Amino acid sequence: MDNFEKLNEKQLIAYFESGANDGQKLGLEVEHFVCGGGTQDGFTVPYLGERGVEQLLQKLLPLYERGQYSEGHLIGLSRKHCTVTIEPAAQLEASIGEFESIDDLLQEYQKFLDEANGVLSAWGQRLVTKGYNPHNCVSELSLIPKQRYRVMDAHFVSKGGTGVQMMRGSCATQVSLDYKDEKDFADKYLVANMLSPIFAFMFDNTDVYEKQKAGVLTRYKVWNNLEGDAGKSLRTGFVPQIFEERFGFSQYARYILGVQPLFVMDGETLRETGKQTVKQVYQNKAMTTQEVAHALSMVFPFVRLKKYIEIRMADSMPVDC
């Protein structure tokens, strides 16, 4: 292991350590399809255009502290305890937290729902929580104006797997957990991984796939075959060594160093990195905090580590589920 590889492993570990805290809080992320029409003849609302998702965000903007923009378009909103973003094909994601109380978390999520539905109902639209798009094939859905998604889309097209279906057609429910220290992380992470197949089965909420009747665990299968190598990709599935003794921050850091980040940001400029791994991209420099955060966002394992543990196996579901 060369000096910069060792240094960047330490940078990753330091990032994970900085997330440790004594509070045991929860976060919730729910992705939604914005749909119009009826359940049988419905359609997915696009990002652009009259009464599109961008206009929904513009209507909601006064209720938030700030907006996020890309290429001159509004693509996100944020305030204390609630961040609204959009996924590649304009799926609407609400990120709620952090809360010690589940009741407080759900109250904040219900506030988001009431505000969004207040606009959408007047337009004859609604939020739909399903694991896969109930009305459209992904070929009928356009990407939002964000270069990150264009690069990822092109990569997944070249791989021939189901990465495009993941980006444009899927929605999930994710729960985030705090950890006190590395041991607490390792214990929770192991249990969360062991439970992940059960979560996937219990919360399977997909009945349509590409306008056809869906099979069991459709979204799980889509996510497990992103790059055309079902069950073999480093980017998804179980993190290597997770079931080995003494798994911790160092093992997760080395996992990240071995994954292709696809692109990095040089200031405001996106630079594609092709088949280079994180280790190769940063073979001559130390990673910044922002570069660490980006690398962590480019993997999609069943349970992901950032500065918290993110459990990712449930399909998008109604709030009462």
Short mmCIF file of C-alpha atoms in Angstrom, two decimals:
data_model
loop_
_atom_site.label_atom_id
_atom_site.label_comp_id
_atom_site.label_asym_id
_atom_site.label_seq_id
_atom_site.Cartn_x
_atom_site.Cartn_y
_atom_site.Cartn_z
CA MET A 1 0.00 0.00 0.00
CA ASP A 2 1.59 3.30 -1.11
CA ASN A 3 1.67 6.46 0.98
CA PHE A 4 -1.35 8.17 -0.60
CA GLU A 5 -3.44 5.02 -0.42
CA LYS A 6 -2.67 4.78 3.31
CA LEU A 7 -3.36 8.49 3.73
CA ASN A 8 -6.70 8.30 1.94
CA GLU A 9 -7.73 5.28 3.95
CA LYS A 10 -7.08 7.40 7.03
CA GLN A 11 -9.07 10.27 5.49
CA LEU A 12 -12.05 7.97 5.03
CA ILE A 13 -11.75 6.56 8.54
CA ALA A 14 -11.56 10.08 9.99
CA TYR A 15 -14.74 10.97 8.10
CA PHE A 16 -16.55 7.96 9.58
CA GLU A 17 -15.24 8.77 13.06
CA SER A 18 -16.54 12.33 12.76
CA GLY A 19 -20.08 10.91 12.45
CA ALA A 20 -19.93 9.13 15.82
CA ASN A 21 -22.08 10.71 18.52
CA ASP A 22 -23.85 9.88 21.77
CA GLY A 23 -27.30 10.75 20.46
CA GLN A 24 -29.25 7.88 18.96
CA LYS A 25 -31.26 9.65 16.27
CA LEU A 26 -33.19 8.45 13.24
CA GLY A 27 -33.53 9.78 9.72
CA LEU A 28 -36.06 8.83 7.06
CA GLU A 29 -35.86 9.17 3.28
CA VAL A 30 -38.88 8.43 1.12
CA GLU A 31 -38.85 8.67 -2.67
CA HIS A 32 -42.10 9.36 -4.54
CA PHE A 33 -43.33 9.27 -8.12
CA VAL A 34 -45.29 12.38 -9.06
CA CYS A 35 -48.23 11.11 -11.12
CA GLY A 36 -51.28 12.45 -12.90
CA GLY A 37 -54.38 10.76 -14.26
CA GLY A 38 -56.02 7.69 -12.77
CA THR A 39 -54.53 4.49 -11.44
CA GLN A 40 -55.17 2.70 -14.75
CA ASP A 41 -54.53 5.53 -17.24
CA GLY A 42 -52.06 7.52 -15.18
CA PHE A 43 -48.80 9.10 -16.27
CA THR A 44 -45.55 10.24 -14.68
CA VAL A 45 -45.26 14.01 -14.36
CA PRO A 46 -42.06 15.28 -16.04
CA TYR A 47 -39.62 17.70 -14.50
CA LEU A 48 -40.00 20.45 -17.10
CA GLY A 49 -43.15 22.05 -18.44
CA GLU A 50 -46.47 23.36 -17.19
CA ARG A 51 -47.31 21.85 -13.78
CA GLY A 52 -44.10 19.85 -13.90
CA VAL A 53 -41.96 18.88 -10.91
CA GLU A 54 -39.82 22.02 -11.22
CA GLN A 55 -42.97 24.15 -10.90
CA LEU A 56 -43.97 22.11 -7.84
CA LEU A 57 -40.63 22.97 -6.23
CA GLN A 58 -41.11 26.64 -7.12
CA LYS A 59 -44.52 26.61 -5.43
CA LEU A 60 -43.01 25.05 -2.29
CA LEU A 61 -39.88 27.24 -2.20
CA PRO A 62 -41.39 29.96 0.10
CA LEU A 63 -41.90 27.27 2.76
CA TYR A 64 -38.17 26.42 2.82
CA GLU A 65 -35.05 28.30 3.81
CA ARG A 66 -33.15 27.82 0.57
CA GLY A 67 -33.25 26.27 -2.88
CA GLN A 68 -30.67 24.22 -4.74
CA TYR A 69 -30.05 24.89 -8.42
CA SER A 70 -28.43 23.04 -11.34
CA GLU A 71 -27.91 24.51 -14.79
CA GLY A 72 -30.29 27.33 -13.92
CA HIS A 73 -33.08 25.02 -12.72
CA LEU A 74 -34.46 24.53 -9.21
CA ILE A 75 -33.76 20.94 -8.14
CA GLY A 76 -33.97 20.96 -4.34
CA LEU A 77 -35.27 22.63 -1.19
CA SER A 78 -34.03 22.60 2.39
CA ARG A 79 -35.03 23.70 5.87
CA LYS A 80 -34.42 22.38 9.35
CA HIS A 81 -35.34 18.69 9.54
CA CYS A 82 -36.50 18.44 5.88
CA THR A 83 -34.64 18.39 2.59
CA VAL A 84 -36.43 17.82 -0.71
CA THR A 85 -34.43 16.65 -3.71
CA ILE A 86 -35.22 15.00 -7.02
CA GLU A 87 -33.85 11.76 -8.37
CA PRO A 88 -32.70 11.27 -12.00
CA ALA A 89 -36.17 11.09 -13.63
CA ALA A 90 -37.77 13.66 -11.28
CA GLN A 91 -38.75 11.25 -8.50
CA LEU A 92 -39.34 13.45 -5.45
CA GLU A 93 -37.36 12.54 -2.34
CA ALA A 94 -38.08 13.84 1.15
CA SER A 95 -35.22 13.46 3.64
CA ILE A 96 -36.49 13.86 7.20
CA GLY A 97 -34.43 14.05 10.38
CA GLU A 98 -32.64 13.87 12.64
CA PHE A 99 -35.08 12.93 15.41
CA GLU A 100 -34.90 10.89 18.60
CA SER A 101 -38.65 10.28 18.44
CA ILE A 102 -40.36 8.33 15.65
CA ASP A 103 -43.50 10.40 16.29
CA ASP A 104 -41.58 13.64 15.66
CA LEU A 105 -40.04 12.17 12.51
CA LEU A 106 -43.43 11.13 11.13
CA GLN A 107 -44.96 14.47 12.04
CA GLU A 108 -42.32 16.28 9.97
CA TYR A 109 -42.83 13.88 7.07
CA GLN A 110 -46.61 14.42 7.24
CA LYS A 111 -45.97 18.18 7.08
CA PHE A 112 -44.06 17.65 3.82
CA LEU A 113 -46.86 15.48 2.44
CA ASP A 114 -49.54 18.01 3.31
CA GLU A 115 -47.63 20.83 1.65
CA ALA A 116 -46.80 18.89 -1.53
CA ASN A 117 -50.26 17.37 -1.86
CA GLY A 118 -51.83 20.78 -1.33
CA VAL A 119 -50.25 21.90 -4.60
CA LEU A 120 -50.59 18.62 -6.47
CA SER A 121 -54.26 18.00 -5.69
CA ALA A 122 -55.18 21.35 -7.28
CA TRP A 123 -53.34 20.19 -10.41
CA GLY A 124 -54.98 16.75 -10.52
CA GLN A 125 -51.71 15.11 -9.50
CA ARG A 126 -50.56 13.00 -6.56
CA LEU A 127 -47.53 11.44 -4.89
CA VAL A 128 -47.25 7.68 -5.43
CA THR A 129 -45.14 5.43 -3.21
CA LYS A 130 -44.17 2.29 -5.14
CA GLY A 131 -40.88 0.48 -5.65
CA TYR A 132 -41.05 0.92 -9.42
CA ASN A 133 -42.76 3.33 -11.78
CA PRO A 134 -46.41 2.29 -12.05
CA HIS A 135 -47.18 3.95 -15.39
CA ASN A 136 -44.17 4.38 -17.68
CA CYS A 137 -41.21 2.52 -19.13
CA VAL A 138 -37.87 4.17 -18.42
CA SER A 139 -37.38 4.85 -22.13
CA GLU A 140 -40.30 7.29 -21.83
CA LEU A 141 -38.74 9.25 -18.95
CA SER A 142 -36.27 12.10 -19.33
CA LEU A 143 -33.36 12.91 -17.03
CA ILE A 144 -33.40 16.13 -15.03
CA PRO A 145 -30.80 18.78 -16.01
CA LYS A 146 -27.91 17.53 -13.90
CA GLN A 147 -24.59 16.45 -15.42
CA ARG A 148 -23.95 13.88 -12.68
CA TYR A 149 -26.98 11.90 -13.82
CA ARG A 150 -26.06 12.13 -17.50
CA VAL A 151 -22.64 10.61 -16.78
CA MET A 152 -24.11 7.85 -14.60
CA ASP A 153 -26.81 7.11 -17.18
CA ALA A 154 -24.25 6.74 -19.98
CA HIS A 155 -22.13 4.44 -17.80
CA PHE A 156 -25.03 2.15 -16.98
CA VAL A 157 -26.18 2.06 -20.61
CA SER A 158 -22.68 0.91 -21.59
CA LYS A 159 -22.77 -1.87 -18.98
CA GLY A 160 -26.01 -3.38 -20.25
CA GLY A 161 -27.47 -4.10 -16.81
CA THR A 162 -30.40 -2.50 -15.05
CA GLY A 163 -28.70 0.70 -13.92
CA VAL A 164 -30.93 2.81 -16.17
CA GLN A 165 -34.02 1.16 -14.66
CA MET A 166 -32.62 1.88 -11.19
CA MET A 167 -32.00 5.56 -11.93
CA ARG A 168 -35.18 6.40 -13.81
CA GLY A 169 -37.69 3.83 -12.63
CA SER A 170 -37.17 2.98 -8.95
CA CYS A 171 -38.13 4.52 -5.60
CA ALA A 172 -37.13 3.40 -2.11
CA THR A 173 -37.66 4.01 1.58
CA GLN A 174 -34.44 4.39 3.58
CA VAL A 175 -33.82 4.63 7.31
CA SER A 176 -30.67 6.16 8.80
CA LEU A 177 -29.21 5.31 12.21
CA ASP A 178 -26.56 6.96 14.35
CA TYR A 179 -23.62 5.11 15.88
CA LYS A 180 -21.68 5.91 19.06
CA ASP A 181 -18.29 4.59 17.97
CA GLU A 182 -16.69 2.06 15.64
CA LYS A 183 -17.83 -0.96 17.65
CA ASP A 184 -21.40 0.32 17.77
CA PHE A 185 -21.21 0.90 14.01
CA ALA A 186 -19.89 -2.62 13.38
CA ASP A 187 -22.59 -4.24 15.53
CA LYS A 188 -25.45 -2.31 13.93
CA TYR A 189 -24.03 -2.66 10.43
CA LEU A 190 -23.75 -6.43 10.72
CA VAL A 191 -27.30 -6.82 12.01
CA ALA A 192 -28.68 -4.47 9.35
CA ASN A 193 -27.00 -6.53 6.62
CA MET A 194 -28.31 -9.79 8.06
CA LEU A 195 -31.83 -8.35 8.11
CA SER A 196 -31.62 -6.78 4.63
CA PRO A 197 -33.04 -9.76 2.69
CA ILE A 198 -35.94 -9.87 5.18
CA PHE A 199 -36.54 -6.13 4.76
CA ALA A 200 -36.53 -6.52 0.97
CA PHE A 201 -39.14 -9.30 1.13
CA MET A 202 -41.36 -7.74 3.81
CA PHE A 203 -41.49 -4.33 2.13
CA ASP A 204 -41.75 -5.44 -1.51
CA ASN A 205 -44.16 -2.84 -2.92
CA THR A 206 -43.79 -3.24 -6.68
CA ASP A 207 -46.63 -4.56 -8.82
CA VAL A 208 -45.62 -3.15 -12.25
CA TYR A 209 -42.27 -3.31 -14.03
CA GLU A 210 -41.91 -1.62 -17.43
CA LYS A 211 -45.72 -1.70 -17.87
CA GLN A 212 -45.83 -5.46 -17.18
CA LYS A 213 -46.82 -7.40 -14.07
CA ALA A 214 -43.85 -7.41 -11.73
CA GLY A 215 -42.36 -10.48 -10.09
CA VAL A 216 -41.28 -10.85 -6.49
CA LEU A 217 -38.45 -8.57 -5.32
CA THR A 218 -38.36 -6.62 -8.58
CA ARG A 219 -36.62 -3.52 -7.23
CA TYR A 220 -34.12 -5.66 -5.34
CA LYS A 221 -33.23 -7.47 -8.59
CA VAL A 222 -32.88 -4.17 -10.43
CA TRP A 223 -30.47 -2.81 -7.83
CA ASN A 224 -28.50 -6.05 -7.73
CA ASN A 225 -27.79 -6.01 -11.48
CA LEU A 226 -26.83 -2.39 -12.07
CA GLU A 227 -23.77 -3.14 -14.16
CA GLY A 228 -24.85 -6.39 -15.81
CA ASP A 229 -23.10 -8.61 -13.29
CA ALA A 230 -25.81 -9.57 -10.82
CA GLY A 231 -24.40 -10.24 -7.39
CA LYS A 232 -20.80 -9.48 -8.44
CA SER A 233 -20.56 -5.69 -8.63
CA LEU A 234 -18.68 -3.89 -5.88
CA ARG A 235 -21.06 -0.98 -6.27
CA THR A 236 -24.08 -2.82 -4.87
CA GLY A 237 -24.99 -5.84 -2.74
CA PHE A 238 -23.05 -6.83 0.36
CA VAL A 239 -19.82 -4.99 1.13
CA PRO A 240 -16.84 -7.40 0.98
CA GLN A 241 -15.74 -8.84 4.35
CA ILE A 242 -18.92 -7.71 6.10
CA PHE A 243 -19.42 -11.14 7.68
CA GLU A 244 -15.78 -11.52 8.72
CA GLU A 245 -14.59 -10.90 12.24
CA ARG A 246 -13.29 -7.42 13.10
CA PHE A 247 -15.10 -5.64 10.25
CA GLY A 248 -14.96 -1.89 10.86
CA PHE A 249 -14.16 1.52 9.41
CA SER A 250 -10.88 0.40 7.85
CA GLN A 251 -12.51 -2.42 5.87
CA TYR A 252 -15.24 -0.11 4.59
CA ALA A 253 -12.61 2.50 3.64
CA ARG A 254 -10.66 -0.06 1.59
CA TYR A 255 -13.90 -1.09 -0.09
CA ILE A 256 -14.48 2.52 -1.19
CA LEU A 257 -10.93 2.85 -2.49
CA GLY A 258 -11.53 -0.11 -4.81
CA VAL A 259 -14.69 1.24 -6.49
CA GLN A 260 -14.88 3.31 -9.68
CA PRO A 261 -16.27 6.79 -8.85
CA LEU A 262 -17.17 7.45 -12.54
CA PHE A 263 -16.45 11.18 -12.13
CA VAL A 264 -15.00 13.74 -9.72
CA MET A 265 -15.51 17.46 -9.33
CA ASP A 266 -12.65 19.86 -10.09
CA GLY A 267 -14.13 22.99 -8.59
CA GLU A 268 -17.36 23.51 -10.53
CA THR A 269 -16.23 21.25 -13.39
CA LEU A 270 -17.19 17.58 -13.58
CA ARG A 271 -14.35 15.36 -14.80
CA GLU A 272 -15.08 11.80 -15.86
CA THR A 273 -12.69 9.18 -14.49
CA GLY A 274 -13.58 6.16 -16.63
CA LYS A 275 -12.45 2.83 -15.24
CA GLN A 276 -10.16 4.31 -12.59
CA THR A 277 -10.87 3.34 -9.00
CA VAL A 278 -10.97 5.86 -6.17
CA LYS A 279 -7.49 4.69 -5.18
CA GLN A 280 -6.19 5.39 -8.70
CA VAL A 281 -7.91 8.76 -9.05
CA TYR A 282 -6.27 9.97 -5.83
CA GLN A 283 -2.96 8.15 -6.15
CA ASN A 284 -1.03 11.43 -5.95
CA LYS A 285 -3.10 13.51 -3.52
CA ALA A 286 -4.99 13.41 -0.28
CA MET A 287 -8.79 13.37 -0.58
CA THR A 288 -10.68 16.38 0.74
CA THR A 289 -13.82 16.04 2.86
CA GLN A 290 -15.91 16.85 -0.22
CA GLU A 291 -14.10 14.21 -2.28
CA VAL A 292 -14.65 11.61 0.43
CA ALA A 293 -18.38 12.43 0.53
CA HIS A 294 -18.63 12.10 -3.25
CA ALA A 295 -16.87 8.73 -3.30
CA LEU A 296 -19.23 7.43 -0.61
CA SER A 297 -22.26 8.55 -2.66
CA MET A 298 -21.20 6.52 -5.70
CA VAL A 299 -21.75 3.12 -4.10
CA PHE A 300 -25.18 1.58 -3.41
CA PRO A 301 -24.75 -1.42 -1.10
CA PHE A 302 -27.66 -2.91 0.81
CA VAL A 303 -26.49 -0.93 3.84
CA ARG A 304 -24.40 2.18 3.21
CA LEU A 305 -22.04 4.07 5.51
CA LYS A 306 -21.62 7.83 5.40
CA LYS A 307 -21.60 9.64 8.74
CA TYR A 308 -24.50 7.38 9.66
CA ILE A 309 -25.75 3.91 8.73
CA GLU A 310 -28.23 3.94 5.86
CA ILE A 311 -30.56 0.91 5.50
CA ARG A 312 -31.70 0.83 1.88
CA MET A 313 -33.65 -2.35 1.18
CA ALA A 314 -37.29 -1.26 1.47
CA ASP A 315 -39.36 -0.22 -1.54
CA SER A 316 -41.06 3.16 -1.35
CA MET A 317 -44.14 2.72 0.85
CA PRO A 318 -47.05 4.75 2.23
CA VAL A 319 -46.34 6.42 5.56
CA ASP A 320 -48.54 4.01 7.56
CA CYS A 321 -46.28 1.15 6.48
#
